Coordinates of C-alpha atoms in Angstrom, one line a residue:
Chain A
M1 CA 33.6 -17.4 24.0
T2 CA 30.0 -18.1 23.6
T3 CA 28.5 -19.0 20.3
L4 CA 25.8 -16.6 19.3
L5 CA 24.7 -18.0 15.9
E6 CA 25.4 -21.4 14.5
L7 CA 24.5 -23.1 11.2
E8 CA 24.6 -26.9 11.3
N9 CA 24.6 -28.7 7.9
V10 CA 22.1 -26.3 6.3
H11 CA 20.7 -27.2 2.9
T12 CA 18.8 -24.6 0.9
Y13 CA 17.1 -24.8 -2.5
Y14 CA 15.8 -22.3 -5.0
G15 CA 13.3 -24.5 -6.8
H16 CA 15.5 -27.3 -8.1
I17 CA 18.8 -25.4 -7.6
H18 CA 20.7 -26.7 -4.7
A19 CA 22.1 -23.4 -3.4
L20 CA 23.5 -24.4 0.0
K21 CA 24.9 -27.9 0.3
G22 CA 25.4 -28.4 3.9
V23 CA 26.8 -25.2 5.3
S24 CA 28.0 -25.2 8.8
L25 CA 29.5 -22.2 10.5
K26 CA 29.7 -20.4 13.8
V27 CA 29.6 -16.8 14.9
N28 CA 30.8 -16.1 18.4
Q29 CA 29.7 -13.2 20.6
G30 CA 31.6 -10.0 19.8
E31 CA 33.2 -11.3 16.6
I32 CA 33.3 -10.0 13.0
V33 CA 33.0 -13.1 10.9
T34 CA 33.2 -12.9 7.1
L35 CA 31.9 -15.1 4.4
V36 CA 33.9 -14.7 1.2
G37 CA 33.5 -16.4 -2.1
S38 CA 32.8 -15.7 -5.7
N39 CA 29.5 -14.9 -7.3
G40 CA 26.8 -17.5 -6.8
A41 CA 28.8 -19.3 -4.1
G42 CA 25.9 -19.0 -1.7
K43 CA 27.0 -16.1 0.4
S44 CA 23.8 -14.1 0.2
T45 CA 21.7 -17.2 0.4
S46 CA 23.4 -18.1 3.7
L47 CA 22.2 -14.8 5.1
R48 CA 18.8 -15.0 3.6
T49 CA 18.4 -18.5 5.1
I50 CA 19.4 -17.2 8.5
S51 CA 16.8 -14.5 8.2
G52 CA 14.1 -16.8 7.0
I53 CA 13.6 -15.1 3.6
V54 CA 14.3 -18.5 2.1
R55 CA 13.6 -21.6 4.2
A56 CA 16.3 -24.1 4.9
R57 CA 15.2 -27.5 3.6
S58 CA 17.3 -29.4 6.2
G59 CA 19.8 -28.6 8.9
R60 CA 19.5 -26.3 11.9
I61 CA 20.1 -22.7 12.5
I62 CA 20.7 -22.0 16.2
F63 CA 20.6 -18.5 17.6
E64 CA 21.2 -18.1 21.3
G65 CA 20.4 -21.7 21.8
R66 CA 17.2 -21.7 19.9
D67 CA 16.5 -23.4 16.5
I68 CA 15.2 -20.6 14.3
S69 CA 15.3 -22.5 11.0
T70 CA 11.6 -22.6 10.6
M71 CA 10.8 -19.1 11.8
R72 CA 9.4 -16.4 9.6
P73 CA 11.6 -13.3 8.8
H74 CA 9.7 -10.9 11.1
D75 CA 10.1 -13.3 14.1
V76 CA 13.8 -13.8 13.4
S77 CA 14.2 -10.0 13.3
A78 CA 12.3 -9.6 16.6
L79 CA 14.8 -12.1 18.2
G80 CA 17.6 -9.7 17.5
I81 CA 19.0 -10.5 14.1
G82 CA 19.5 -7.4 12.0
H83 CA 19.9 -7.8 8.2
V84 CA 21.3 -5.2 5.8
P85 CA 20.2 -6.8 2.5
E86 CA 22.2 -6.9 -0.7
G87 CA 21.7 -3.8 -2.8
R88 CA 20.7 -1.8 0.3
R89 CA 17.0 -2.1 -0.4
I90 CA 16.0 1.3 1.0
F91 CA 12.3 2.1 0.9
P92 CA 12.5 4.6 -2.0
L93 CA 9.3 6.5 -1.3
L94 CA 9.6 6.7 2.4
T95 CA 11.6 9.6 3.8
V96 CA 15.0 9.0 5.5
R97 CA 13.4 9.5 8.8
E98 CA 10.6 7.0 8.0
N99 CA 13.2 4.5 6.8
I100 CA 15.0 4.8 10.1
E101 CA 11.8 4.5 12.1
I102 CA 10.8 1.4 10.2
G103 CA 13.9 -0.2 11.4
A104 CA 12.6 0.2 15.0
W105 CA 9.3 -1.5 14.1
N106 CA 9.3 -3.8 17.1
V107 CA 10.7 -1.2 19.5
T108 CA 7.9 0.0 21.7
S109 CA 9.6 2.6 23.8
R110 CA 9.6 6.0 22.2
A111 CA 12.6 7.0 24.4
D112 CA 14.6 4.1 23.0
I113 CA 13.8 5.0 19.5
S114 CA 14.8 8.7 19.8
D115 CA 18.0 7.7 21.8
R116 CA 19.0 5.3 19.1
M117 CA 18.2 7.7 16.4
E118 CA 20.6 10.2 18.0
Q119 CA 23.3 7.5 18.1
M120 CA 22.7 6.9 14.4
F121 CA 23.2 10.6 13.7
V122 CA 26.5 10.4 15.6
L123 CA 27.6 7.4 13.5
F124 CA 26.2 8.9 10.2
P125 CA 25.9 12.7 10.4
R126 CA 25.0 12.8 6.8
L127 CA 21.7 11.2 7.5
K128 CA 20.6 13.9 9.8
E129 CA 20.9 16.4 7.0
R130 CA 18.8 14.3 4.7
L131 CA 16.0 13.4 7.2
A132 CA 13.1 14.8 5.1
Q133 CA 14.4 13.5 1.8
K134 CA 12.9 10.5 0.1
G135 CA 15.1 7.4 0.5
G136 CA 15.3 6.9 -3.3
T137 CA 16.9 10.3 -3.8
L138 CA 20.0 9.5 -1.7
S139 CA 23.4 8.6 -3.3
G140 CA 24.6 5.0 -3.1
G141 CA 26.9 5.7 -0.2
E142 CA 24.2 7.5 1.7
Q143 CA 21.8 4.7 1.0
Q144 CA 24.3 2.2 2.5
M145 CA 24.6 4.3 5.6
L146 CA 20.8 4.4 5.8
A147 CA 20.5 0.7 5.4
I148 CA 22.9 0.1 8.2
A149 CA 21.3 2.7 10.4
R150 CA 17.9 1.1 9.7
A151 CA 19.1 -2.3 10.7
L152 CA 20.8 -1.0 13.9
M153 CA 17.6 0.7 15.1
S154 CA 16.3 -2.6 16.4
A155 CA 19.6 -2.9 18.5
P156 CA 20.3 -6.4 17.1
R157 CA 22.5 -8.9 18.8
V158 CA 24.0 -9.8 15.5
L159 CA 24.1 -7.8 12.3
L160 CA 24.1 -9.6 8.9
L161 CA 25.7 -7.4 6.3
D162 CA 25.3 -8.4 2.7
E163 CA 27.9 -6.8 0.3
P164 CA 28.1 -3.4 1.9
S165 CA 30.8 -2.3 -0.6
M166 CA 28.7 -3.1 -3.6
G167 CA 28.7 -0.3 -6.2
L168 CA 30.5 2.2 -3.9
A169 CA 33.5 4.3 -4.7
P170 CA 36.7 3.0 -2.9
V171 CA 36.8 6.1 -0.6
L172 CA 33.2 5.4 0.6
V173 CA 34.0 1.7 1.0
E174 CA 36.7 2.5 3.5
G175 CA 34.3 4.7 5.4
I176 CA 31.7 1.9 5.5
F177 CA 34.3 -0.6 6.8
D178 CA 35.4 1.8 9.5
I179 CA 31.8 2.1 10.6
I180 CA 31.5 -1.7 10.7
Q181 CA 34.5 -2.0 13.0
R182 CA 33.1 0.8 15.1
I183 CA 29.7 -0.9 15.4
N184 CA 31.5 -4.1 16.4
S185 CA 33.7 -2.4 19.0
E186 CA 30.5 -1.0 20.6
G187 CA 29.3 -4.6 21.1
T188 CA 27.4 -5.8 18.0
T189 CA 28.4 -9.1 16.5
V190 CA 28.8 -8.9 12.8
L191 CA 28.4 -11.5 10.0
L192 CA 29.8 -9.9 6.9
V193 CA 29.3 -11.2 3.3
E194 CA 31.7 -9.6 0.8
Q195 CA 33.0 -10.1 -2.6
N196 CA 35.8 -7.7 -1.8
A197 CA 37.6 -10.4 0.2
L198 CA 40.7 -8.3 1.0
M199 CA 38.7 -5.6 2.7
A200 CA 36.5 -8.1 4.5
L201 CA 39.4 -10.1 5.8
E202 CA 41.2 -7.0 7.0
V203 CA 38.4 -6.1 9.4
A204 CA 37.2 -9.6 10.4
H205 CA 38.4 -11.9 13.2
R206 CA 37.6 -15.1 11.4
G207 CA 36.5 -16.0 7.9
Y208 CA 34.8 -18.8 5.9
V209 CA 35.4 -19.4 2.2
L210 CA 32.3 -20.5 0.3
Q211 CA 32.6 -22.4 -2.9
T212 CA 29.5 -23.5 -4.9
G213 CA 27.3 -23.9 -1.8
S214 CA 29.7 -25.4 0.7
I215 CA 32.4 -24.2 3.0
A216 CA 35.8 -24.8 1.4
L217 CA 38.0 -23.2 4.1
S218 CA 37.6 -21.7 7.6
D219 CA 40.3 -20.1 9.6
S220 CA 41.3 -16.9 11.3
A221 CA 41.2 -13.9 9.0
K222 CA 44.9 -13.5 9.2
A223 CA 45.6 -17.1 8.2
L224 CA 43.1 -16.9 5.4
M225 CA 44.9 -13.8 4.0
N226 CA 48.1 -15.8 3.9
N227 CA 46.5 -18.9 2.5
E228 CA 47.8 -19.6 -1.0
M229 CA 44.5 -20.6 -2.5
V230 CA 42.7 -17.6 -1.1
R231 CA 45.4 -15.3 -2.3
K232 CA 45.2 -16.7 -5.8
V233 CA 41.5 -17.0 -6.3
Y234 CA 40.0 -14.3 -4.2
L235 CA 42.7 -11.7 -3.7
G236 CA 43.7 -11.7 -7.4
E237 CA 47.4 -12.5 -6.9
N238 CA 49.3 -14.4 -9.5
Chain B
M1 CA 5.8 26.9 21.8
V2 CA 6.9 23.7 20.2
S3 CA 3.5 22.1 20.9
V4 CA 1.6 25.0 19.2
R5 CA 3.8 24.8 16.2
S6 CA 3.5 21.0 15.9
T7 CA -0.3 21.2 16.3
T8 CA -0.6 23.6 13.4
D9 CA 1.8 21.4 11.5
W10 CA -0.4 18.4 12.2
L11 CA -3.5 20.3 11.2
Y12 CA -1.8 21.4 8.0
R13 CA -0.7 17.9 7.1
Y14 CA -3.7 15.9 7.9
V15 CA -6.6 18.4 7.6
V16 CA -5.8 21.5 5.5
F17 CA -3.7 19.8 3.0
P18 CA -6.0 16.8 2.1
V19 CA -9.1 19.0 2.1
G20 CA -7.4 21.6 0.0
Q21 CA -6.2 18.9 -2.4
M22 CA -9.8 17.7 -2.7
L23 CA -11.0 21.2 -3.4
I24 CA -8.4 21.8 -6.0
F25 CA -9.2 18.5 -7.7
I26 CA -13.0 19.3 -7.6
I27 CA -12.4 22.8 -9.0
G28 CA -9.9 21.6 -11.6
A29 CA -12.0 18.7 -12.8
G30 CA -15.1 21.0 -12.8
L31 CA -13.3 23.6 -14.9
V32 CA -11.9 21.2 -17.4
V33 CA -15.2 19.4 -17.9
S34 CA -17.2 22.7 -18.1
V35 CA -14.8 24.0 -20.8
L36 CA -15.3 20.8 -22.7
A37 CA -19.1 21.1 -22.4
Y38 CA -19.1 24.7 -23.7
L39 CA -16.7 23.6 -26.5
L40 CA -19.3 21.0 -27.4
A41 CA -22.0 23.6 -27.3
F42 CA -19.9 25.7 -29.7
L43 CA -19.5 22.9 -32.1
F44 CA -23.1 21.7 -31.9
P45 CA -25.1 24.8 -31.1
E46 CA -28.4 23.2 -31.7
P47 CA -28.3 19.4 -31.5
R48 CA -32.1 19.2 -31.6
P49 CA -34.5 21.6 -33.1
N50 CA -35.4 24.4 -30.6
I51 CA -32.8 23.2 -28.1
I52 CA -29.9 25.7 -27.6
L53 CA -27.2 23.7 -26.0
V54 CA -25.5 26.7 -24.3
D55 CA -28.7 27.6 -22.5
Q56 CA -29.2 24.0 -21.3
I57 CA -25.6 23.9 -20.0
N58 CA -26.0 27.2 -18.3
R59 CA -29.1 26.0 -16.6
Q60 CA -27.8 22.7 -15.5
L61 CA -24.2 23.5 -14.7
P62 CA -24.5 23.9 -10.9
G63 CA -26.6 20.7 -10.7
M64 CA -24.2 18.7 -12.8
L65 CA -21.2 19.9 -10.8
I66 CA -22.8 18.9 -7.5
A67 CA -23.9 15.5 -8.9
G68 CA -20.4 15.1 -10.3
V69 CA -18.8 15.7 -7.0
S70 CA -21.0 13.2 -5.1
L71 CA -20.6 10.5 -7.8
G72 CA -16.9 11.3 -7.9
F73 CA -16.5 10.7 -4.2
V74 CA -18.3 7.3 -4.4
Y75 CA -15.9 6.3 -7.2
A76 CA -12.9 7.6 -5.2
M77 CA -13.9 5.6 -2.2
I78 CA -14.2 2.4 -4.3
A79 CA -11.0 3.2 -6.2
L80 CA -9.1 3.4 -3.0
G81 CA -9.7 -0.3 -2.4
Y82 CA -8.3 -1.2 -5.8
T83 CA -5.3 1.1 -5.5
L84 CA -4.4 0.1 -1.9
V85 CA -4.4 -3.6 -2.8
Y86 CA -2.6 -3.0 -6.0
G87 CA 0.0 -1.0 -4.1
V88 CA 0.8 -3.9 -1.8
L89 CA 0.2 -7.0 -3.9
K90 CA 0.6 -5.5 -7.5
F91 CA -2.6 -7.2 -8.5
I92 CA -6.1 -6.0 -9.4
N93 CA -8.6 -7.3 -6.9
F94 CA -11.5 -7.8 -9.3
A95 CA -13.6 -9.0 -6.4
H96 CA -13.6 -5.5 -5.0
S97 CA -16.8 -4.6 -7.0
E98 CA -18.5 -7.3 -5.1
I99 CA -17.3 -5.9 -1.8
F100 CA -19.0 -2.7 -2.8
M101 CA -22.2 -4.7 -3.6
F102 CA -21.9 -6.5 -0.3
G103 CA -21.7 -3.2 1.5
S104 CA -24.8 -2.0 -0.2
V105 CA -26.6 -5.2 0.8
I106 CA -25.4 -5.0 4.4
G107 CA -26.6 -1.4 4.5
F108 CA -30.0 -2.6 3.4
E109 CA -30.1 -5.5 5.9
V110 CA -29.1 -3.3 8.8
M111 CA -31.6 -0.6 7.9
R112 CA -34.4 -3.1 7.3
R113 CA -33.8 -4.7 10.7
L114 CA -33.7 -1.4 12.4
D115 CA -37.0 -0.5 10.6
D116 CA -38.6 -3.7 11.8
T117 CA -37.9 -2.8 15.4
G118 CA -40.1 0.2 14.8
Y119 CA -37.8 2.6 16.5
M120 CA -35.8 3.8 13.4
Q121 CA -38.0 6.7 12.6
G122 CA -37.1 8.2 16.0
W123 CA -33.4 8.1 15.3
N124 CA -31.3 11.0 14.6
P125 CA -30.7 10.7 10.8
I126 CA -27.0 11.5 11.0
L127 CA -26.5 8.9 13.7
L128 CA -28.6 6.5 11.5
V129 CA -26.4 7.0 8.5
A130 CA -23.2 6.7 10.6
F131 CA -24.6 3.5 12.2
I132 CA -25.4 1.8 8.9
V133 CA -22.2 2.9 7.2
L134 CA -20.1 1.6 10.2
W135 CA -21.8 -1.8 10.0
A136 CA -21.2 -2.0 6.2
M137 CA -17.6 -1.0 6.7
L138 CA -16.9 -3.6 9.4
L139 CA -18.5 -6.5 7.6
S140 CA -17.2 -5.6 4.2
G141 CA -13.7 -5.1 5.6
L142 CA -13.9 -8.6 7.2
L143 CA -15.2 -10.1 4.0
A144 CA -12.2 -8.6 2.1
V145 CA -9.8 -10.0 4.7
L146 CA -11.4 -13.4 4.4
I147 CA -11.3 -13.3 0.6
E148 CA -7.5 -12.6 0.7
R149 CA -6.9 -15.3 3.2
I150 CA -8.8 -18.0 1.2
A151 CA -8.4 -17.0 -2.4
Y152 CA -5.3 -14.9 -2.8
R153 CA -2.8 -15.9 -0.1
P154 CA -2.3 -19.5 -1.2
L155 CA -1.5 -18.1 -4.7
R156 CA 1.1 -15.5 -3.5
G157 CA 4.0 -17.0 -5.4
A158 CA 2.0 -17.9 -8.5
P159 CA 2.2 -16.1 -11.8
R160 CA 0.3 -12.9 -11.9
L161 CA -2.5 -14.1 -14.0
V162 CA -3.5 -16.8 -11.5
P163 CA -4.7 -14.6 -8.6
L164 CA -6.5 -12.4 -11.2
I165 CA -8.5 -15.4 -12.3
S166 CA -9.1 -16.3 -8.7
A167 CA -10.5 -12.8 -8.1
I168 CA -12.9 -13.1 -11.0
G169 CA -14.1 -16.4 -9.6
V170 CA -14.6 -14.9 -6.2
S171 CA -16.5 -12.0 -7.8
L172 CA -18.9 -14.4 -9.5
F173 CA -19.2 -16.5 -6.4
L174 CA -20.1 -13.6 -4.2
T175 CA -22.7 -12.2 -6.6
D176 CA -24.5 -15.5 -6.7
A177 CA -24.1 -16.3 -3.1
V178 CA -25.8 -13.1 -2.1
R179 CA -28.5 -13.7 -4.8
A180 CA -29.1 -17.2 -3.4
F181 CA -29.2 -16.0 0.2
Q182 CA -31.7 -13.2 -0.6
A183 CA -33.8 -15.5 -2.8
I184 CA -34.0 -18.1 0.0
T185 CA -34.6 -15.7 2.9
R186 CA -36.7 -13.0 1.2
N187 CA -37.8 -14.7 -2.0
E188 CA -36.6 -11.8 -4.0
F189 CA -33.3 -10.0 -4.5
N190 CA -34.4 -6.5 -5.4
L191 CA -33.6 -4.9 -2.1
T192 CA -35.4 -1.6 -1.4
Y193 CA -34.0 0.4 1.4
P194 CA -36.6 1.5 4.0
T195 CA -37.2 5.2 3.7
I196 CA -37.1 7.7 6.6
D197 CA -40.1 9.8 7.0
L198 CA -38.3 13.0 7.5
P199 CA -39.3 16.0 5.4
W200 CA -35.9 17.6 5.5
L201 CA -34.3 14.4 4.3
K202 CA -36.8 13.7 1.6
N203 CA -37.2 17.1 0.1
P204 CA -34.3 18.4 -1.9
I205 CA -32.8 21.7 -0.8
P206 CA -33.4 24.4 -3.4
L207 CA -30.2 26.4 -4.0
A208 CA -30.3 29.5 -6.1
F209 CA -27.6 30.1 -8.6
G210 CA -28.4 33.4 -10.3
E211 CA -31.6 32.9 -12.2
T212 CA -31.7 29.1 -11.9
T213 CA -32.5 27.1 -8.9
V214 CA -30.9 23.7 -8.3
N215 CA -32.6 21.1 -6.2
V216 CA -29.8 19.4 -4.2
R217 CA -30.7 16.0 -2.8
V218 CA -29.8 15.7 0.9
T219 CA -28.3 12.3 0.3
S220 CA -25.8 13.8 -2.1
I221 CA -24.7 16.1 0.6
I222 CA -24.5 13.2 3.1
I223 CA -22.3 11.3 0.6
I224 CA -20.0 14.3 0.1
V225 CA -19.6 15.0 3.8
A226 CA -19.1 11.3 4.7
A227 CA -16.6 10.8 1.9
V228 CA -14.6 13.9 2.9
L229 CA -14.4 12.8 6.5
M230 CA -13.4 9.3 5.6
L231 CA -10.8 10.4 3.0
V232 CA -9.2 12.7 5.6
A233 CA -9.1 9.9 8.0
M234 CA -7.6 7.6 5.4
N235 CA -4.9 10.2 4.6
Y236 CA -4.1 10.3 8.3
F237 CA -4.0 6.6 8.6
V238 CA -1.7 6.0 5.6
N239 CA 0.7 9.0 6.1
G240 CA 0.4 9.7 9.8
T241 CA 0.3 6.4 11.7
K242 CA 2.8 3.6 12.3
L243 CA 0.6 1.1 10.7
G244 CA 0.2 3.3 7.6
K245 CA 4.0 3.5 7.4
G246 CA 4.2 -0.3 7.6
I247 CA 1.7 -0.6 4.8
R248 CA 3.7 1.8 2.6
A249 CA 6.9 -0.1 3.4
V250 CA 5.3 -3.5 2.5
S251 CA 4.0 -2.0 -0.7
Q252 CA 7.5 -0.8 -1.7
D253 CA 9.5 -3.9 -0.8
M254 CA 7.8 -6.8 0.9
S255 CA 10.8 -8.9 1.7
T256 CA 12.9 -6.0 3.1
A257 CA 9.9 -5.0 5.2
S258 CA 9.8 -8.5 6.7
L259 CA 13.5 -8.1 7.6
M260 CA 12.5 -5.0 9.6
G261 CA 10.3 -7.2 11.8
I262 CA 7.1 -6.3 10.0
N263 CA 4.6 -9.1 9.7
V264 CA 3.8 -8.9 6.0
N265 CA 0.7 -11.1 6.1
Y266 CA -0.8 -8.9 8.9
M267 CA -0.1 -5.8 6.9
I268 CA -1.7 -7.3 3.8
S269 CA -4.8 -8.3 5.8
L270 CA -5.0 -4.8 7.2
T271 CA -4.8 -3.3 3.7
F272 CA -7.6 -5.5 2.6
F273 CA -9.6 -4.5 5.6
V274 CA -9.2 -0.8 5.0
G275 CA -9.8 -1.1 1.3
G276 CA -12.8 -3.4 1.8
S277 CA -14.3 -1.1 4.5
F278 CA -14.1 1.9 2.2
G279 CA -15.7 -0.1 -0.6
G280 CA -18.4 -1.2 1.8
A281 CA -19.1 2.3 3.0
A282 CA -19.4 3.5 -0.6
G283 CA -21.8 0.6 -1.2
A284 CA -24.0 1.6 1.8
L285 CA -24.0 5.3 0.8
F286 CA -24.7 4.4 -2.8
G287 CA -27.6 2.1 -1.6
M288 CA -29.1 4.8 0.5
N289 CA -28.9 7.2 -2.4
V290 CA -30.4 5.1 -5.1
G291 CA -32.9 3.3 -2.8
T292 CA -32.8 -0.1 -4.4
V293 CA -29.9 -2.5 -4.8
T294 CA -29.5 -6.0 -6.2
P295 CA -26.6 -8.6 -6.0
F296 CA -25.6 -7.4 -9.5
V297 CA -25.2 -3.7 -8.5
G298 CA -21.5 -3.9 -8.0
F299 CA -20.2 -4.6 -11.5
I300 CA -20.6 -1.2 -13.3
P301 CA -19.6 1.0 -10.4
G302 CA -16.7 -1.4 -9.7
I303 CA -15.4 -1.2 -13.2
K304 CA -15.8 2.6 -13.2
A305 CA -13.9 2.9 -10.0
F306 CA -11.2 0.7 -11.5
T307 CA -11.2 3.2 -14.4
A308 CA -10.9 6.0 -11.9
A309 CA -8.0 4.3 -10.2
V310 CA -6.2 3.8 -13.5
L311 CA -7.0 7.4 -14.5
G312 CA -5.4 8.7 -11.4
G313 CA -2.5 6.3 -11.4
I314 CA -3.0 2.8 -10.0
G315 CA -1.2 2.3 -6.7
N316 CA -1.4 6.0 -5.9
V317 CA -3.8 7.0 -3.1
T318 CA -4.1 10.7 -4.2
G319 CA -4.5 9.5 -7.8
A320 CA -7.6 7.4 -6.8
L321 CA -9.1 10.6 -5.4
L322 CA -8.3 12.6 -8.5
G323 CA -9.4 9.9 -10.8
G324 CA -12.7 9.3 -9.0
L325 CA -13.6 13.0 -9.0
A326 CA -12.6 13.5 -12.6
L327 CA -14.6 10.4 -13.8
G328 CA -17.6 11.4 -11.6
M329 CA -17.5 14.9 -13.1
I330 CA -17.2 13.6 -16.7
E331 CA -20.1 11.2 -16.2
S332 CA -22.3 13.7 -14.6
F333 CA -21.8 16.1 -17.5
L334 CA -22.4 13.4 -20.1
N335 CA -25.6 12.5 -18.3
G336 CA -26.7 16.1 -18.5
I337 CA -25.7 16.8 -22.1
L338 CA -26.1 13.5 -24.0
V339 CA -29.9 13.6 -23.8
Y340 CA -29.9 16.4 -26.3
F341 CA -28.1 14.4 -28.9
P342 CA -30.8 12.3 -30.6
A343 CA -28.3 9.8 -32.1
L344 CA -26.7 9.1 -28.7
G345 CA -28.7 9.7 -25.5
Q346 CA -27.8 9.1 -21.9
R347 CA -27.2 5.4 -22.3
Y348 CA -23.9 6.3 -24.0
T349 CA -22.5 7.7 -20.8
D350 CA -20.9 4.4 -19.9
V351 CA -19.4 4.1 -23.4
F352 CA -17.7 7.4 -22.9
A353 CA -16.6 6.6 -19.4
F354 CA -14.9 3.4 -20.6
S355 CA -13.4 5.2 -23.6
V356 CA -11.5 7.2 -20.9
L357 CA -10.1 3.9 -19.6
I358 CA -9.0 2.9 -23.1
L359 CA -7.5 6.3 -23.9
I360 CA -5.6 6.4 -20.6
L361 CA -4.3 2.9 -21.1
I362 CA -3.0 3.8 -24.6
F363 CA -1.6 7.3 -24.0
R364 CA -0.7 7.4 -20.3
P365 CA -0.7 3.9 -18.7
S366 CA 0.9 5.2 -15.6
G367 CA -2.1 7.5 -15.0
L368 CA -2.3 11.2 -14.3
L369 CA -0.3 11.1 -11.0
G370 CA 1.5 7.8 -11.8
E371 CA 5.1 9.2 -11.8
R372 CA 7.3 7.8 -9.2
V373 CA 10.5 9.0 -7.7
D374 CA 13.5 7.4 -9.4
E375 CA 15.1 4.8 -7.4
K376 CA 18.9 4.9 -7.5
V377 CA 20.5 1.5 -7.6

């Protein structure tokens, strides 16, 4: 298995707050890897550091053999890292079509763009009905679909998903996780951040448990689900 | 058949719709201000002995409307610069009035140099205006980009007040830099545009409206035509091109836009270029219209265009157009009517124009078109 993305002892700060205290993790080609942990553990910060929204103060982030830790977000995106940010962050005043097109910003071939758009309509038929609507008028579930479709338009090698279940009804959450598995089976590697640890571990191959900015545990998803500490703290069992 | 349908669709979206919108705004603003003027005439039938206000308004109405439209377009073009930059950076670029001034000075410099060659009189006047305006646009746009790079970008993460103060500093610096430059090179800074010796350009066109005749200045018509063309182009750029889409995305959510692979700094520079070039074009047209400009000419039109942008709803491109036209119309009517009020006089025009700003800020801070689509979280 080839390693696609690797973090080596990454430290990130927000001002004086030491948010990531030496995080090291690996994502292999074709995997779904999940980062679970409680609020403020550094899950989102890890993804934001990979994307370059916040700069790592030390450590290396290696993507396909290249250190990307000092790159700016648009360059990271152009290398093939798609990011679905926390809270979906749809452009509210752009139409659904424009939102999807924005995702293909660095794709130059018009044929590629329309092909991928068709693929997105297969994956998310709802979006096709809403094309002319403004992004801000969509429901939460539709916005999540749009955010994923938007990130997939650049045909990323790895997709970073930040809390895709946040604020969605359980039925919708299941739909979203089905989609994640489907995207993965079609060849996209996924790094999934979730508070809903159970759901995340069910779809993932491997997982990391983050605690206050550092990795507390890492194992296969199955093993983590059976881990006593994980069951107690994150899966809510007594 | 698909291509025919999409062509008409294109024409509708990027030509018919924006031009229709301008017409509606002009007619609407004209109507509202006319009604107010007649209301004033009803309240004060004879502000001065032997002056019947209604008669005066009847006589001046067409002239005031045309002057209002041309002034309004100048304001709208400057207001666009404020509103575009506000849309992207959420900050008021108070140096924009000096971009306008710079455009008017560039217009003068280009025209003077052309005149010195001796060939200018032979130029086609339309080509001449286009040539001068394009130079003013290019250089003003570049100046705006440079200002952002030097004075605003290093302050991107700072509290909001900091770039605002930087903008005021840049504004003062530019005024004095241009003054010093002109004082050194020309030994004066009242810059009088060379005139073109063309009878049809110099002589106003008499237009008959019933019994009254209005002399319309050709420069007013040039301003209106140029502004309409440029605003149509702007609408196409913002709503119809990929770069425009990128600018809108950056203005709605900068960090998410960067996740999509958009180079945010490039988009911000582009926004400053577009806004600056419109301010510069307005400056050059304004200069050709009034004939003489100074390094201090930017302040009042700048603040008024800012008023227009707030009136229409800051950050809203259509709002800048509406606000500009409305303010231009209000001013033109005040100019025409206030002379008959002995206690006030024309000088009070600015007082009323800025009263509009204060009233808007108190009663409708989001502006006339400032409502946004609710964002679901």
